[in-house]
Coordinates of C-alpha atoms in Angstrom, one line a residue:
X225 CA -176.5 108.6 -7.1
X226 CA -180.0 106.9 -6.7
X227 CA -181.4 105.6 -9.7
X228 CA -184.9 104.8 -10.4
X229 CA -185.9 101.1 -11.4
X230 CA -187.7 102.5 -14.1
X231 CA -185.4 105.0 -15.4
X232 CA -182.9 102.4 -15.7
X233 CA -185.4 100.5 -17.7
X234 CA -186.7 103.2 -20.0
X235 CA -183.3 103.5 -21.7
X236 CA -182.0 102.0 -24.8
X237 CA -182.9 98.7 -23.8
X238 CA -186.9 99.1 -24.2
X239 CA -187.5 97.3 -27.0
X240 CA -186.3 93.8 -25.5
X241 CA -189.6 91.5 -24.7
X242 CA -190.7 91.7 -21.1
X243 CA -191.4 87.8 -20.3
X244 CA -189.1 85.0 -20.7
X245 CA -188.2 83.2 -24.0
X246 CA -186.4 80.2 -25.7
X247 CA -186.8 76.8 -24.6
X248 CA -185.8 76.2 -21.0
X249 CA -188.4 79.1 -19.9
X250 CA -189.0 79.1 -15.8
X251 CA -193.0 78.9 -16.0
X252 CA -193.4 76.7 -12.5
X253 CA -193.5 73.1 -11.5
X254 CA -193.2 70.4 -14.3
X255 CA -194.3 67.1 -13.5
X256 CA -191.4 64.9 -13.3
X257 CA -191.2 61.7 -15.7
X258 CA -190.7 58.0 -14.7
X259 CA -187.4 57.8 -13.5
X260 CA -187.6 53.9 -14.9
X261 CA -188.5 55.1 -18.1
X262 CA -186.5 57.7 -19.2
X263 CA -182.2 58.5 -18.9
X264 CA -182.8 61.5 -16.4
X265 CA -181.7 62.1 -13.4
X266 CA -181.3 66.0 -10.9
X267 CA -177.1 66.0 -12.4
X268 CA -177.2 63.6 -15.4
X269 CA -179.3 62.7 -18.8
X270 CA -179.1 61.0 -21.7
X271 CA -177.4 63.2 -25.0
X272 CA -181.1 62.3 -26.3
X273 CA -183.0 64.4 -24.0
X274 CA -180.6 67.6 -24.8
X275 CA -182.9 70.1 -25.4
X276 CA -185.7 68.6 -23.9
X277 CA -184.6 68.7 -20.6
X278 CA -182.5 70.8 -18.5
X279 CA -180.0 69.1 -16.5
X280 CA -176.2 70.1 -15.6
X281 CA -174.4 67.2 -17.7
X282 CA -175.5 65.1 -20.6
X283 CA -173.7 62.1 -21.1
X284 CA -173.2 60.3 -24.7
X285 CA -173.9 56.2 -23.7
X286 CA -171.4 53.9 -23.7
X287 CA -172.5 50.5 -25.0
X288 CA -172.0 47.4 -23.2
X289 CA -173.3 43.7 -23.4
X290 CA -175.0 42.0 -20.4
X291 CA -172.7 38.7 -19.7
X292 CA -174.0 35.4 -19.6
X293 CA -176.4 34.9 -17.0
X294 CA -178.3 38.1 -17.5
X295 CA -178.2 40.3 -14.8
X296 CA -181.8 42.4 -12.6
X297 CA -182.0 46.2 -13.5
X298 CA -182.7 48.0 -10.4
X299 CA -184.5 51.0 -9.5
X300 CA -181.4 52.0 -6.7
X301 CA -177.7 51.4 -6.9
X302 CA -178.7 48.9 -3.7
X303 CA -179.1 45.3 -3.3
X304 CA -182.0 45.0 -1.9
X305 CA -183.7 48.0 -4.4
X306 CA -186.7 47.6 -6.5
X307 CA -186.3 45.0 -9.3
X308 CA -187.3 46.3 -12.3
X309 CA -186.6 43.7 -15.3
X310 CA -184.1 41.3 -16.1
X311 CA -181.4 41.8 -18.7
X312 CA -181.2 38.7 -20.6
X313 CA -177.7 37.5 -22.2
X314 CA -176.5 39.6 -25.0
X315 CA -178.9 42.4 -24.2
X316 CA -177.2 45.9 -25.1
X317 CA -177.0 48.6 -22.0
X318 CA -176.3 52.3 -22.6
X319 CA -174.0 53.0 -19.7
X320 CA -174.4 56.7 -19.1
X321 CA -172.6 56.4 -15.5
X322 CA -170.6 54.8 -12.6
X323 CA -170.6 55.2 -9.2
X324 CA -168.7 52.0 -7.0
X325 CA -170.0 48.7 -8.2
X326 CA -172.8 49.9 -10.1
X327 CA -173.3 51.3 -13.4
X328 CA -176.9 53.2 -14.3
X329 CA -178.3 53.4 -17.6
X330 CA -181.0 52.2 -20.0
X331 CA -181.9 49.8 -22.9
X332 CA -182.9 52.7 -25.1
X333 CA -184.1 56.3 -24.6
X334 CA -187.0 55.2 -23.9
X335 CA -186.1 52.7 -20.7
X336 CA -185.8 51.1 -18.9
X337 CA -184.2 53.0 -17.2
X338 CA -181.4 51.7 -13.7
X339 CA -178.4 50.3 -12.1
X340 CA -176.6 46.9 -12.7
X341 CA -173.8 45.9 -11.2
X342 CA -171.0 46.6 -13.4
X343 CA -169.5 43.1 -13.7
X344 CA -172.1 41.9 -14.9
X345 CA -171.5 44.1 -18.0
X346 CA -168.9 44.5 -20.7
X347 CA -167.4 46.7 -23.8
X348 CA -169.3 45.9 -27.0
X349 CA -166.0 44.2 -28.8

């Protein structure tokens, strides 16, 4: 049985809107924000940007303190990567995720936004 696209398409369902809707429509490239200023990565955002962003997993930050000493944000989980600021002693980090020795996250939702290596971070007591 061969079916014609638009038969198919004339049936019951006619009345449903033709174009996409809601908020995560496909309309084309986006330009893509400062990855030092705000919790997004490609598999991985802040619980802040749901809804605002499209991403496979949203993560709810985990707080941590910077230890004495401070500790450089970085704009790679790398040594020799892009220092970006420096976390001063009793700063608060919102850990949103580790991989190895480093943990990325951000100051606020609004960055800055990187990795620090994680001992040089701990549980808000």
């Amino acid at each position: 049985m061969n079916l014609d696209v638009d038969t198919v398409t004339q049936g019951a369902d006619s009345q449903k809107p033709t174009h996409a809707q809601g908020p995560f429509v496909l309309n084309g490239p986006v330009v893509r924000p400062d990855p030092s200023r705000l919790p997004l990565r490609g598999d991985l955002a802040h619980i802040g940007l749901a809804g605002k962003y499209f991403v496979p997993h949203y993560a709810v930050p985990q707080p941590r303190t910077v230890m004495p000493g401070g500790a450089p944000l970085l704009g790679a989980p790398q040594e020799d990567a892009k220092e970006l600021c420096t976390l001063m002693e009793g700063d608060s980090f919102e850990l949103l995720d580790i991989t190895g020795q480093w943990a990325w996250g951000c100051l606020s939702l609004e960055g800055p936004v990187g990795y620090v290596h994680v001992d040089r971070l701990e549980p808000v007591s």
